[in-house]
Each structure stands twice: as structure tokens, then as C-alpha cells.
Tab-separated table of C-alpha atoms in Angstrom:
chain	number	residue	atom	x	y	z
A	1	MET	CA	49.179	262.481	143.692
A	2	LYS	CA	47.902	266.015	144.006
A	3	ILE	CA	49.549	268.938	145.678
A	4	ASN	CA	48.310	272.515	145.771
A	5	VAL	CA	51.492	274.281	144.696
A	6	PHE	CA	49.943	277.738	145.061
A	7	VAL	CA	49.096	277.158	148.746
A	8	TYR	CA	52.574	275.890	149.552
A	9	GLY	CA	54.105	278.744	147.569
A	10	PHE	CA	52.006	281.273	149.490
A	11	ILE	CA	53.114	279.753	152.834
A	12	ILE	CA	56.770	279.983	151.764
A	13	VAL	CA	56.364	283.600	150.644
A	14	ILE	CA	54.715	284.620	153.937
A	15	SER	CA	57.435	282.823	155.918
A	16	CYS	CA	60.119	284.676	153.962
A	17	LEU	CA	58.269	287.972	154.422
A	18	LEU	CA	58.192	287.493	158.202
A	19	GLN	CA	61.895	286.630	158.193
A	20	ALA	CA	62.677	289.689	156.072
A	21	MET	CA	60.686	292.005	158.350
A	22	PHE	CA	62.413	290.524	161.401
A	23	GLY	CA	65.806	291.138	159.774
A	24	ILE	CA	64.921	294.727	158.845
A	25	MET	CA	63.799	295.429	162.422
A	26	GLN	CA	67.129	294.013	163.651
A	27	ALA	CA	68.928	296.410	161.295
A	28	LEU	CA	66.890	299.284	162.736
A	29	GLY	CA	67.812	298.255	166.277
A	30	LEU	CA	64.275	297.284	167.274
A	31	PHE	CA	65.322	293.710	168.061
A	32	TYR	CA	68.512	292.564	169.746
A	33	THR	CA	70.570	289.688	168.330
A	34	SER	CA	73.094	287.744	170.404
A	35	SER	CA	75.187	287.112	167.297
A	36	VAL	CA	78.174	289.248	166.313
A	37	PHE	CA	76.216	290.023	163.145
A	38	LYS	CA	73.545	292.695	163.176
A	39	VAL	CA	71.049	291.057	160.785
A	40	THR	CA	70.427	287.319	161.127
A	41	GLY	CA	66.635	286.948	161.325
A	42	SER	CA	65.832	283.874	163.422
A	43	PHE	CA	69.049	282.176	162.256
A	44	ASP	CA	72.461	282.109	163.889
A	45	ASN	CA	74.178	284.087	161.125
A	46	PRO	CA	73.410	285.988	157.882
A	47	ALA	CA	74.091	282.932	155.688
A	48	GLY	CA	71.023	281.037	156.921
A	49	PHE	CA	68.883	284.170	156.884
A	50	ALA	CA	69.876	285.208	153.355
A	51	SER	CA	69.614	281.669	151.933
A	52	CYS	CA	66.051	281.428	153.272
A	53	LEU	CA	65.090	284.639	151.460
A	54	CYS	CA	66.812	283.654	148.203
A	55	ILE	CA	65.138	280.249	148.108
A	56	GLY	CA	61.691	281.703	148.782
A	57	MET	CA	61.976	284.708	146.470
A	58	PRO	CA	60.982	282.868	143.230
A	59	PHE	CA	57.719	281.696	144.820
A	60	ILE	CA	56.478	285.281	144.642
A	61	GLY	CA	55.877	284.365	141.007
A	62	PHE	CA	52.648	282.643	142.069
A	63	MET	CA	51.331	286.028	143.208
A	64	LEU	CA	52.564	287.885	140.133
A	65	LEU	CA	51.826	285.405	137.348
A	66	LYS	CA	48.967	283.214	138.506
A	67	ASN	CA	46.559	285.787	139.792
A	68	ASN	CA	44.256	288.221	138.071
A	69	ASN	CA	43.713	290.231	141.227
A	70	LYS	CA	45.792	293.389	140.886
A	71	TYR	CA	45.997	293.876	144.657
A	72	ILE	CA	47.592	290.464	145.102
A	73	ARG	CA	50.051	291.314	142.324
A	74	TYR	CA	50.865	294.632	144.004
A	75	GLY	CA	51.321	292.712	147.258
A	76	GLY	CA	53.757	290.412	145.469
A	77	TRP	CA	55.852	293.354	144.274
A	78	VAL	CA	55.882	294.856	147.780
A	79	ILE	CA	56.935	291.534	149.338
A	80	GLY	CA	59.663	291.171	146.732
A	81	LEU	CA	60.939	294.658	147.538
A	82	VAL	CA	60.939	293.951	151.295
A	83	ILE	CA	62.885	290.715	150.757
A	84	MET	CA	65.452	292.438	148.549
A	85	VAL	CA	65.956	295.197	151.139
A	86	ALA	CA	66.458	292.538	153.837
A	87	VAL	CA	68.991	290.692	151.656
A	88	ILE	CA	70.961	293.894	151.084
A	89	LEU	CA	70.919	294.692	154.817
A	90	SER	CA	72.223	291.185	155.577
A	91	GLN	CA	75.314	292.085	153.506
A	92	SER	CA	75.344	288.582	152.061
A	93	ARG	CA	77.036	288.840	148.680
A	94	ALA	CA	76.064	285.253	147.839
A	95	ALA	CA	72.394	286.183	148.279
A	96	VAL	CA	72.700	289.340	146.172
A	97	ILE	CA	74.397	287.386	143.368
A	98	SER	CA	71.795	284.606	143.598
A	99	ILE	CA	68.825	286.966	143.305
A	100	ALA	CA	70.558	288.975	140.557
A	101	PHE	CA	71.159	285.792	138.558
A	102	ILE	CA	67.490	284.816	138.785
A	103	CYS	CA	66.539	288.309	137.590
A	104	PHE	CA	69.057	287.979	134.755
A	105	ILE	CA	67.504	284.671	133.613
A	106	PHE	CA	64.016	286.169	133.850
A	107	PHE	CA	64.928	289.162	131.676
A	108	CYS	CA	66.673	286.943	129.131
A	109	MET	CA	63.579	284.750	128.809
A	110	GLU	CA	61.043	287.587	128.818
A	111	PHE	CA	62.989	289.710	126.324
A	112	SER	CA	64.586	286.946	124.272
A	113	ARG	CA	64.049	288.888	121.045
A	114	LYS	CA	65.507	292.141	122.339
A	115	LYS	CA	69.246	291.617	122.298
A	116	CYS	CA	70.015	295.037	123.756
A	117	ILE	CA	68.144	294.193	126.975
A	118	LYS	CA	69.889	290.822	127.193
A	119	TYR	CA	73.311	292.413	126.738
A	120	LEU	CA	72.492	295.169	129.227
A	121	SER	CA	71.365	292.574	131.791
A	122	PHE	CA	74.576	290.621	131.280
A	123	VAL	CA	76.723	293.750	131.738
A	124	CYS	CA	74.829	294.699	134.911
A	125	PHE	CA	75.271	291.199	136.315
A	126	ALA	CA	79.004	291.212	135.521
A	127	LEU	CA	79.408	294.622	137.195
A	128	LEU	CA	77.526	293.316	140.227
A	129	LEU	CA	79.918	290.357	140.508
A	130	PHE	CA	82.892	292.696	140.317
A	131	GLY	CA	81.311	295.040	142.878
A	132	CYS	CA	80.557	292.190	145.307
A	133	TYR	CA	84.216	291.174	145.173
A	134	TRP	CA	85.502	294.667	145.925
A	135	LEU	CA	82.814	295.341	148.538
A	136	LYS	CA	84.554	292.918	150.923
A	137	LYS	CA	87.794	292.162	149.131
A	138	ASP	CA	89.531	290.670	152.168
A	139	SER	CA	86.640	288.299	152.827
A	140	ALA	CA	86.528	287.286	149.147
A	141	ASP	CA	90.291	286.678	149.114
A	142	GLY	CA	89.900	284.606	152.266
A	143	ARG	CA	87.471	282.336	150.430
A	144	LEU	CA	89.929	282.044	147.552
A	145	LEU	CA	92.448	280.742	150.087
A	146	ILE	CA	89.903	278.209	151.383
A	147	TRP	CA	89.127	276.977	147.868
A	148	GLN	CA	92.819	276.759	146.994
A	149	CYS	CA	93.643	274.664	150.083
A	150	SER	CA	90.511	272.561	149.504
A	151	MET	CA	91.676	271.742	145.989
A	152	ASP	CA	94.931	270.480	147.497
A	153	MET	CA	92.762	268.083	149.508
A	154	VAL	CA	90.904	267.021	146.373
A	155	LYS	CA	94.172	266.119	144.621
A	156	GLU	CA	94.878	263.460	147.252
A	157	ALA	CA	91.536	261.663	146.833
A	158	PRO	CA	90.030	262.890	143.542
A	159	TRP	CA	87.665	260.052	142.638
A	160	LEU	CA	85.999	258.868	145.852
A	161	GLY	CA	86.854	261.772	148.167
A	162	HIS	CA	87.941	261.693	151.803
A	163	GLY	CA	84.564	260.686	153.270
A	164	ILE	CA	81.820	262.460	155.203
A	165	GLY	CA	83.127	265.095	157.610
A	166	SER	CA	86.496	265.245	155.870
A	167	PHE	CA	86.593	269.039	155.666
A	168	GLU	CA	86.383	269.587	159.427
A	169	ALA	CA	88.728	266.659	160.052
A	170	ASN	CA	91.483	267.751	157.665
A	171	TYR	CA	91.148	271.243	156.199
A	172	MET	CA	93.024	273.278	158.824
A	173	ASP	CA	96.040	270.977	158.483
A	174	TYR	CA	96.141	271.763	154.758
A	175	GLN	CA	95.876	275.478	155.521
A	176	ALA	CA	98.803	275.149	157.941
A	177	ASP	CA	100.843	273.315	155.291
A	178	TYR	CA	100.048	276.063	152.785
A	179	PHE	CA	101.532	278.758	155.043
A	180	ARG	CA	104.577	276.623	155.773
A	181	GLN	CA	105.238	276.545	152.037
A	182	HIS	CA	104.253	280.189	151.386
A	183	GLU	CA	105.665	282.250	154.242
A	184	GLN	CA	105.152	285.546	152.383
A	185	SER	CA	101.614	284.776	151.189
A	186	ARG	CA	99.181	287.657	150.711
A	187	TYR	CA	96.637	285.549	152.620
A	188	PHE	CA	98.720	285.729	155.819
A	189	MET	CA	96.429	288.242	157.584
A	190	LEU	CA	93.211	286.784	156.133
A	191	ALA	CA	93.410	283.181	157.334
A	192	ASP	CA	91.013	282.187	160.099
A	193	ASN	CA	89.639	279.117	161.855
A	194	VAL	CA	87.489	277.650	159.051
A	195	LYS	CA	84.462	275.377	159.513
A	196	HIS	CA	82.977	275.332	155.976
A	197	PRO	CA	84.387	275.250	152.417
A	198	PHE	CA	81.934	278.029	151.422
A	199	ASN	CA	80.940	275.997	148.371
A	200	GLU	CA	78.510	273.084	148.622
A	201	PHE	CA	79.734	271.530	145.358
A	202	LEU	CA	83.308	271.651	146.600
A	203	GLY	CA	82.098	270.027	149.821
A	204	ILE	CA	80.609	267.139	147.798
A	205	LEU	CA	83.881	266.876	145.869
A	206	LEU	CA	85.848	266.628	149.124
A	207	ASN	CA	83.505	264.078	150.690
A	208	PHE	CA	82.659	261.881	147.687
A	209	GLY	CA	85.102	262.879	144.944
A	210	PHE	CA	84.321	263.353	141.259
A	211	ILE	CA	82.065	260.270	141.350
A	212	GLY	CA	79.796	261.940	143.889
A	213	LEU	CA	79.843	265.230	141.993
A	214	LEU	CA	78.967	263.405	138.770
A	215	ILE	CA	75.962	261.805	140.485
A	216	ILE	CA	74.769	265.261	141.589
A	217	PHE	CA	75.084	266.596	138.036
A	218	VAL	CA	73.172	263.580	136.686
A	219	MET	CA	70.383	264.267	139.194
A	220	ILE	CA	70.299	267.920	138.103
A	221	ALA	CA	70.082	266.811	134.448
A	222	ILE	CA	67.160	264.507	135.330
A	223	LEU	CA	65.315	267.388	137.011
A	224	VAL	CA	65.860	269.606	133.962
A	225	TYR	CA	64.534	266.778	131.770
A	226	CYS	CA	61.449	266.440	133.993
A	227	TYR	CA	60.814	270.160	133.564
A	228	LYS	CA	61.292	270.166	129.773
A	229	SER	CA	59.157	267.053	129.250
A	230	ASN	CA	56.100	268.901	130.555
A	231	PRO	CA	56.876	272.582	131.219
A	232	CYS	CA	54.421	274.713	133.169
A	233	MET	CA	54.500	277.814	135.322
A	234	GLU	CA	54.648	275.880	138.613
A	235	LYS	CA	57.654	273.886	137.456
A	236	GLN	CA	59.353	277.003	136.152
A	237	ILE	CA	59.036	278.724	139.533
A	238	VAL	CA	60.389	275.775	141.524
A	239	LEU	CA	63.191	275.419	138.977
A	240	TYR	CA	64.099	279.067	139.613
A	241	SER	CA	64.146	278.297	143.325
A	242	LEU	CA	66.534	275.376	142.758
A	243	VAL	CA	68.738	277.570	140.561
A	244	SER	CA	68.777	280.158	143.338
A	245	ILE	CA	69.888	277.481	145.800
A	246	GLY	CA	72.558	276.328	143.346
A	247	ILE	CA	74.007	279.809	142.852
A	248	PHE	CA	73.978	280.497	146.585
A	249	SER	CA	75.721	277.147	147.138
A	250	LEU	CA	78.681	278.308	145.040
A	251	PHE	CA	79.618	280.881	147.683
A	252	SER	CA	78.118	279.688	150.969
A	253	TYR	CA	76.650	276.723	152.876
A	254	PRO	CA	72.806	276.871	152.621
A	255	PHE	CA	72.403	273.109	153.184
A	256	SER	CA	73.529	273.529	156.782
A	257	TYR	CA	69.955	274.684	157.489
A	258	PRO	CA	66.791	272.514	157.544
A	259	PHE	CA	64.750	275.155	155.667
A	260	THR	CA	66.901	274.634	152.561
A	261	TRP	CA	66.394	270.868	152.662
A	262	ILE	CA	62.619	271.249	153.084
A	263	ILE	CA	62.219	273.642	150.146
A	264	THR	CA	64.604	271.625	147.967
A	265	THR	CA	62.628	268.450	148.671
A	266	LEU	CA	59.365	270.237	147.815
A	267	CYS	CA	60.807	271.614	144.569
A	268	VAL	CA	62.164	268.216	143.501
A	269	PHE	CA	58.846	266.571	144.329
A	270	ILE	CA	56.928	269.086	142.190
A	271	LEU	CA	59.272	268.453	139.251
A	272	ILE	CA	59.054	264.647	139.399
A	273	ARG	CA	55.530	264.156	140.801
A	274	GLU	CA	54.164	262.916	137.447
A	275	TYR	CA	56.624	260.024	137.485
A	276	ILE	CA	55.980	259.284	141.160
A	277	THR	CA	52.243	259.111	140.415
A	278	LYS	CA	52.904	256.316	137.903
A	279	ILE	CA	54.734	254.338	140.589
A	280	PHE	CA	51.912	254.763	143.111
A	281	VAL	CA	49.279	253.509	140.623
A	282	ARG	CA	49.887	249.960	141.845
A	283	SER	CA	48.372	249.584	145.304
A	284	MET	CA	50.882	246.925	146.415
A	285	ILE	CA	53.900	249.166	145.762
A	286	LYS	CA	52.045	252.054	147.379
A	287	ASN	CA	51.339	250.025	150.538
A	288	VAL	CA	54.914	248.733	150.819
A	289	ILE	CA	56.362	252.248	150.480
A	290	CYS	CA	53.886	253.631	153.026
A	291	ILE	CA	54.811	250.907	155.547
A	292	LEU	CA	58.527	251.529	155.040
A	293	VAL	CA	58.036	255.278	155.468
A	294	LEU	CA	55.978	254.671	158.619
A	295	PHE	CA	58.620	252.437	160.219
A	296	CYS	CA	61.409	254.834	159.241
A	297	SER	CA	59.418	257.724	160.712
A	298	PHE	CA	58.945	255.946	164.061
A	299	GLY	CA	62.633	255.023	164.145
A	300	GLY	CA	63.628	258.560	163.272
A	301	ILE	CA	61.349	260.088	165.910
A	302	TYR	CA	62.772	257.722	168.570
A	303	LYS	CA	66.363	258.620	167.649
A	304	LEU	CA	65.480	262.309	167.532
A	305	LEU	CA	63.914	262.267	171.020
A	306	GLU	CA	66.910	260.356	172.356
A	307	ARG	CA	69.267	262.893	170.807
A	308	VAL	CA	67.266	265.871	172.111
A	309	LYS	CA	67.378	264.433	175.621
A	310	ALA	CA	71.150	263.970	175.412
A	311	GLU	CA	71.613	267.483	173.999
A	312	LYS	CA	69.616	268.951	176.911
A	313	GLU	CA	71.771	267.101	179.423
A	314	TRP	CA	74.875	268.341	177.643
A	315	GLY	CA	73.520	271.898	177.728
A	316	ARG	CA	72.838	271.725	181.467
A	317	ALA	CA	76.276	270.272	182.140
A	318	SER	CA	78.086	272.957	180.166
A	319	SER	CA	76.059	275.911	181.479
A	320	SER	CA	77.780	278.281	183.852
A	321	SER	CA	74.838	278.066	186.263
A	322	ALA	CA	75.328	274.303	186.705
A	323	LEU	CA	78.968	274.853	187.548
A	324	LEU	CA	78.133	277.728	189.881
A	325	PHE	CA	75.623	275.786	191.979
A	326	SER	CA	77.736	272.642	192.147
A	327	GLY	CA	80.717	274.613	193.405
A	328	SER	CA	83.086	272.621	191.195
A	329	TYR	CA	83.331	270.841	187.883
A	330	ASN	CA	82.775	267.404	189.419
A	331	LYS	CA	79.028	267.159	188.816
A	332	ALA	CA	79.296	268.460	185.261
A	333	LEU	CA	82.242	266.170	184.510
A	334	GLN	CA	80.243	263.154	185.701
A	335	THR	CA	77.517	264.075	183.221
A	336	TYR	CA	80.096	264.486	180.457
A	337	GLU	CA	81.545	261.068	181.279
A	338	ILE	CA	78.110	259.460	180.912
A	339	LEU	CA	77.294	261.344	177.706
A	340	GLU	CA	80.603	260.405	176.083
A	341	ILE	CA	79.076	257.078	175.030
A	342	LYS	CA	76.435	258.888	172.953
A	343	PHE	CA	78.703	261.685	171.701
A	344	HIS	CA	81.920	259.717	171.201
A	345	ASP	CA	82.213	260.968	167.609
A	346	ASN	CA	80.891	264.515	168.148
A	347	PRO	CA	83.912	266.867	167.950
A	348	TYR	CA	82.098	269.785	169.602
A	349	PHE	CA	81.167	267.663	172.625
A	350	LEU	CA	84.669	266.190	172.864
A	351	TYR	CA	86.232	269.640	172.618
A	352	ASN	CA	84.063	270.976	175.468
A	353	TYR	CA	84.807	267.891	177.542
A	354	ALA	CA	88.578	268.246	177.003
A	355	ALA	CA	88.430	271.977	177.855
A	356	MET	CA	86.585	271.285	181.105
A	357	LEU	CA	89.050	268.573	182.099
A	358	LEU	CA	91.923	270.944	181.376
A	359	GLU	CA	90.266	273.627	183.513
A	360	ASN	CA	89.948	271.072	186.305
A	361	LYS	CA	93.679	270.200	185.923
A	362	GLN	CA	92.974	266.638	184.841
A	363	TYR	CA	95.630	266.826	182.167
A	364	LYS	CA	95.951	263.149	181.219
A	365	GLU	CA	92.197	262.726	180.823
A	366	SER	CA	91.911	266.018	178.940
A	367	LEU	CA	94.696	265.004	176.556
A	368	GLN	CA	93.053	261.649	175.895
A	369	ILE	CA	89.708	263.244	175.018
A	370	ALA	CA	91.381	266.025	172.985
A	371	LEU	CA	93.341	263.497	170.901
A	372	GLN	CA	90.123	261.559	170.326
A	373	CYS	CA	88.504	264.818	169.167
A	374	ARG	CA	91.500	265.435	166.872
A	375	LYS	CA	90.458	262.404	164.770
A	376	TYR	CA	87.282	264.246	163.749
A	377	TRP	CA	88.346	267.880	163.920
A	378	ALA	CA	91.428	269.843	162.895
A	379	ASP	CA	90.908	273.079	164.784
A	380	TYR	CA	93.044	275.997	165.949
A	381	ASP	CA	91.596	276.075	169.486
A	382	LEU	CA	91.889	272.305	169.826
A	383	GLU	CA	95.603	272.480	168.950
A	384	LEU	CA	96.092	274.937	171.813
A	385	ILE	CA	94.307	272.645	174.269
A	386	ILE	CA	96.464	269.686	173.231
A	387	GLY	CA	99.587	271.843	173.465
A	388	ASP	CA	98.591	273.073	176.944
A	389	ASN	CA	98.054	269.501	178.138
A	390	TYR	CA	101.415	268.350	176.836
A	391	GLN	CA	103.100	271.341	178.480
A	392	GLU	CA	101.478	270.585	181.832
A	393	LEU	CA	102.518	266.939	181.473
A	394	ALA	CA	106.156	268.009	180.969
A	395	ASN	CA	106.359	267.060	177.299
A	396	PRO	CA	107.643	270.311	175.722
A	397	LYS	CA	108.566	268.700	172.417
A	398	ALA	CA	104.973	267.557	171.753
A	399	ALA	CA	103.574	270.856	173.071
A	400	LYS	CA	105.810	272.811	170.678
A	401	ARG	CA	104.541	270.744	167.731
A	402	TYR	CA	100.913	271.619	168.447
A	403	TYR	CA	101.613	275.293	169.216
A	404	ASP	CA	103.546	275.572	165.947
A	405	ASN	CA	100.693	273.942	164.047
A	406	ALA	CA	98.144	276.304	165.623
A	407	SER	CA	100.330	279.260	164.632
A	408	MET	CA	100.455	278.046	161.020
A	409	MET	CA	96.704	277.383	160.916
A	410	CYS	CA	95.971	281.032	161.739
A	411	PRO	CA	99.202	282.998	161.159
A	412	SER	CA	97.663	286.317	162.258
A	413	ARG	CA	96.954	285.009	165.785
A	414	PHE	CA	99.275	285.874	168.672
A	415	LEU	CA	98.254	283.302	171.301
A	416	PRO	CA	100.189	280.279	169.919
A	417	LEU	CA	103.419	282.284	169.864
A	418	TYR	CA	102.698	283.615	173.356
A	419	ARG	CA	102.198	280.071	174.666
A	420	LEU	CA	105.342	278.996	172.826
A	421	PHE	CA	107.355	281.767	174.508
A	422	HIS	CA	106.281	280.604	177.969
A	423	LEU	CA	107.070	277.022	176.987
A	424	TYR	CA	110.655	278.054	176.207
A	425	LYS	CA	110.722	280.138	179.390
A	426	ASN	CA	109.844	277.076	181.474
A	427	ILE	CA	112.713	275.076	179.969
A	428	GLU	CA	115.001	278.171	180.087
A	429	ASP	CA	115.838	278.225	176.374
A	430	ARG	CA	116.949	281.863	176.073
A	431	GLU	CA	117.778	281.798	172.383
A	432	ARG	CA	114.326	280.602	171.384
A	433	MET	CA	112.681	282.894	173.914
A	434	LEU	CA	114.314	285.895	172.217
A	435	SER	CA	113.371	284.590	168.772
A	436	VAL	CA	109.677	284.168	169.677
A	437	ALA	CA	109.575	287.464	171.599
A	438	LYS	CA	110.880	289.275	168.517
A	439	LEU	CA	108.253	287.571	166.354
A	440	ILE	CA	105.485	288.772	168.699
A	441	ILE	CA	106.858	292.327	168.902
A	442	ASP	CA	107.266	292.650	165.099
A	443	LYS	CA	104.045	290.832	164.205
A	444	PRO	CA	101.443	293.048	162.483
A	445	ILE	CA	98.093	293.348	164.265
A	446	LYS	CA	94.919	292.348	162.407
A	447	ILE	CA	92.506	293.601	165.072
A	448	LYS	CA	93.951	295.770	167.838
A	449	THR	CA	92.836	294.521	171.249
A	450	PRO	CA	94.053	295.186	174.814
A	451	VAL	CA	95.148	291.542	175.116
A	452	ILE	CA	97.444	291.753	172.086
A	453	GLN	CA	98.905	295.046	173.261
A	454	MET	CA	99.543	293.448	176.665
A	455	MET	CA	101.368	290.554	174.974
A	456	LYS	CA	103.579	292.936	173.001
A	457	ARG	CA	104.448	294.973	176.116
A	458	GLU	CA	105.234	291.804	178.055
A	459	MET	CA	107.523	290.574	175.278
A	460	GLU	CA	109.375	293.890	175.243
A	461	LYS	CA	109.934	293.622	179.016
A	462	GLU	CA	111.018	289.994	178.718
A	463	GLN	CA	113.391	290.909	175.920
A	464	MET	CA	114.995	293.630	178.049
A	465	ARG	CA	115.183	291.287	181.052
A	466	ILE	CA	117.030	288.651	179.042
A	467	PHE	CA	119.455	291.216	177.569
A	468	ASN	CA	120.181	292.651	181.025
A	469	LYS	CA	120.697	289.194	182.492
A	470	GLU	CA	123.143	288.304	179.702
A	471	GLN	CA	125.146	291.499	180.329
A	472	ILE	CA	125.377	290.748	184.040
A	473	GLU	CA	126.550	287.220	183.332
């Protein structure tokens, strides 16, 4: 089984170069991005963009090491420089650390006899780690909180994990419990609505436990064995790429993007292709595998087309233009009702459906869908929707429970307390109204916005109104 590694490596390098140039032009303001981040390339955020560049960076080695043409080598150095500039502009610390680690390994191998260079490289790498922490200390501390709460999840199911999708389904509840137990935590202002554990290995640990993590480590050991059994330059480069992915995975979520899976699959194939060739020597085994792959491909394509069609219908139903032309939510809600069969376990679909039903004042239906969504997703915004539905359905006790939980999930947010105040106002509980109003007035502001300032002013007026009413009485 032959594969021209140089050609594939060149394609990867050019793809990364185009991404890097796109990102640099975004940084210069030549291209507009709809994301809140300035540099994202063609991805939705810097994590996907930076992971793409880190994974492709080692493949520049084909231009530097396997070519006698000096112009191609110079081109390799230029491409490497462009990619590094793009990574720095993306402000992805995980990417900077990943590339720095690969450079550290390279220097250690190239100058194995010169201890001073090895020690200097180690010191530089350690300083870089320290600098990356202090560059965005609050963000780094926020990830420490996520890892700490995630480890609390691990303790409850250490061996087999909680199952696929367990992080989204459970994490925010653990974060809320953490703040209930640590009211004076230094993470109070850093907590946010979290969707990823920011560590792929920790994600495996949560989903499949130590058994799953052990299997991953065994697979890594097998790949290292395949490299050492017959080392060559091609294998060394793809091994560097896998190491880069591994380092990046310690601090981010690169496997949320198809590009990472494609390059990882290619790298693994290059490392084990000699053993695969031995399997394909027998024509019968080869034919059986080809037939299985063919059937799986047709089945996958059918499912993919079906999914794409459903996603398009969902997109049309949720678009503001569809609602505008229909004059109401009725047409969109009919589409949502039909699509619920296909997306019954998709938390994002269920959340949108529940929000639309709430907007249309169909509180019972909205609550039913929101509670179904809650099985798959513990989310700050979802807690507010459930709380709003319970409040509209005259169940203040249940509404309070969900508002309280939302407040503990993200303690720096004001909206749960604001909703809680109006809940107590509706049931005329003055004592609790004053208590919540004081909390809102005294609460430190993470990001000053007109909405938060409006809430504080309103609470001050409400506080004075209650005091005046008590004096009159």
C-alpha cells in the first residue's frame, strides 16, 4: 500500500499557509469576521484556527529536510515564519506552547551532545509556560476551575466514566455545587457558561473513565513502537504532528474540528501502513474489507444527506426572515414540531425550540421541551428558560430553584438575581425582595454594560420604594 507522503505533506503545508495568511489579513482588518474574536481564519474561533496551524507546522519538515533545492528550503522557512506569526496573532496560548514544545524536542535531538543548548531550550520553554499563564491569568485560572470541577465528576465514576456527552449534561451542575460550597472562592468572577473541558484527555476520562484513558495510552504506545521498529524521516514528521496535537489537546479542544481528525488519521496510517500492508496481502481479506468500507460509506453518505436536509430546515425555521414573512411563530413552530423526531436528543435544537415556545407564550409546551433538553445539557441559559416557564405557570418554588441554580452556575451574572427579585415581587415577599435587591446593588461588575447599570438603578429605586411603603404602614 503506497502513499506519497511528500505530496500529502505539501498539500497540508499549503492549506495551513492559506489559513495563516487569511488570519493575518483578519488581524490587519482586511477581512471582517462575524466572531467576537479578531483572528479565526475560516473557523468559528481561534482554537480551531490555531490547532490547524499547529498540526500542519511539522509537515514543513518535508520542505526543509527532504529537498536539495535551496529555494524550496527557503520557502519552507518563510512558510514556517508566516504560520508562527499567525499563531501569535491568534493569541492562542495552547498553540504557542504546542509549537514551542516541538521546537524544544527538535533542538534536544539535533544537539543531543551539547548539554548547554538542551538546558537553554528547557529554560526558555519553562519561561514560555510561565509567561503564557501570566499573559491571560484570569483565563488560565478559569481553566483551573473547570479542571477542578471536572475532577469532582471523575471521582463519581472513575473507572468507566459518565458516558458520551457527560460533560455538557453534567458539568455546570458541578460548577454550581462548587460555588455553593466555596462562597468566597477566588474563581467567583471568572466562572462562565462552559461547553468544553479544555483538555481532550480529561474529556476521555469523563466519558470513558480510566479504562478509556488507558486504552488511549496503549494506542499511543503502539504508535511509538511502530515508529521505533522502522524509523524514517516521514514517520518522524508525522510523529511530531501527533505530539503537537497531543500538547494542544492538554489545553484546548482540537478534536472538535474535522481537520484534526483527518490529519490524525493520515498520521496514524503512515505510522502503521507497513502492518496494514501485511493484512492486505491476502486478496480475500482485502475484498471483504473493501466491501464493508463501501457499504459503510453508502450508509454514511445517506445519513449525512438526511442530516444536512434536516439542518437546512432547522436553519430556515429559526431564521429571523422566516418569522418576519410568516407574521408569527406558527409556521416555524410547525417545522420545529416535525423536526423534533430527528433532533429529539440534540440539546441545541431543543433549547431553540423551548425558547421559541416561551416567546410564543406556550409555557407548558416550552417547559416540556426545556426539561427534555435538561437531560442532555446543563446550561445557564436553559436554567433561566425553565425558571421563566415555571414562573409563568404560577410555580414560584420551582422557578426559584432554577434561578438559584443559574446564579450559582455563573455567580458573576446579574440576570438570575434580577429574575428572582421580580419573582418575589409577584408573590409580594418584601423581605426576600430587599435581600435580593441588596445583593444586586452590592454585586461587583465583571463587565460594565448599560443593562447591568439599569438593573442596579432599578434595585435602588425598588429598595427606596419598599422602605417608604414600610414607613407609611
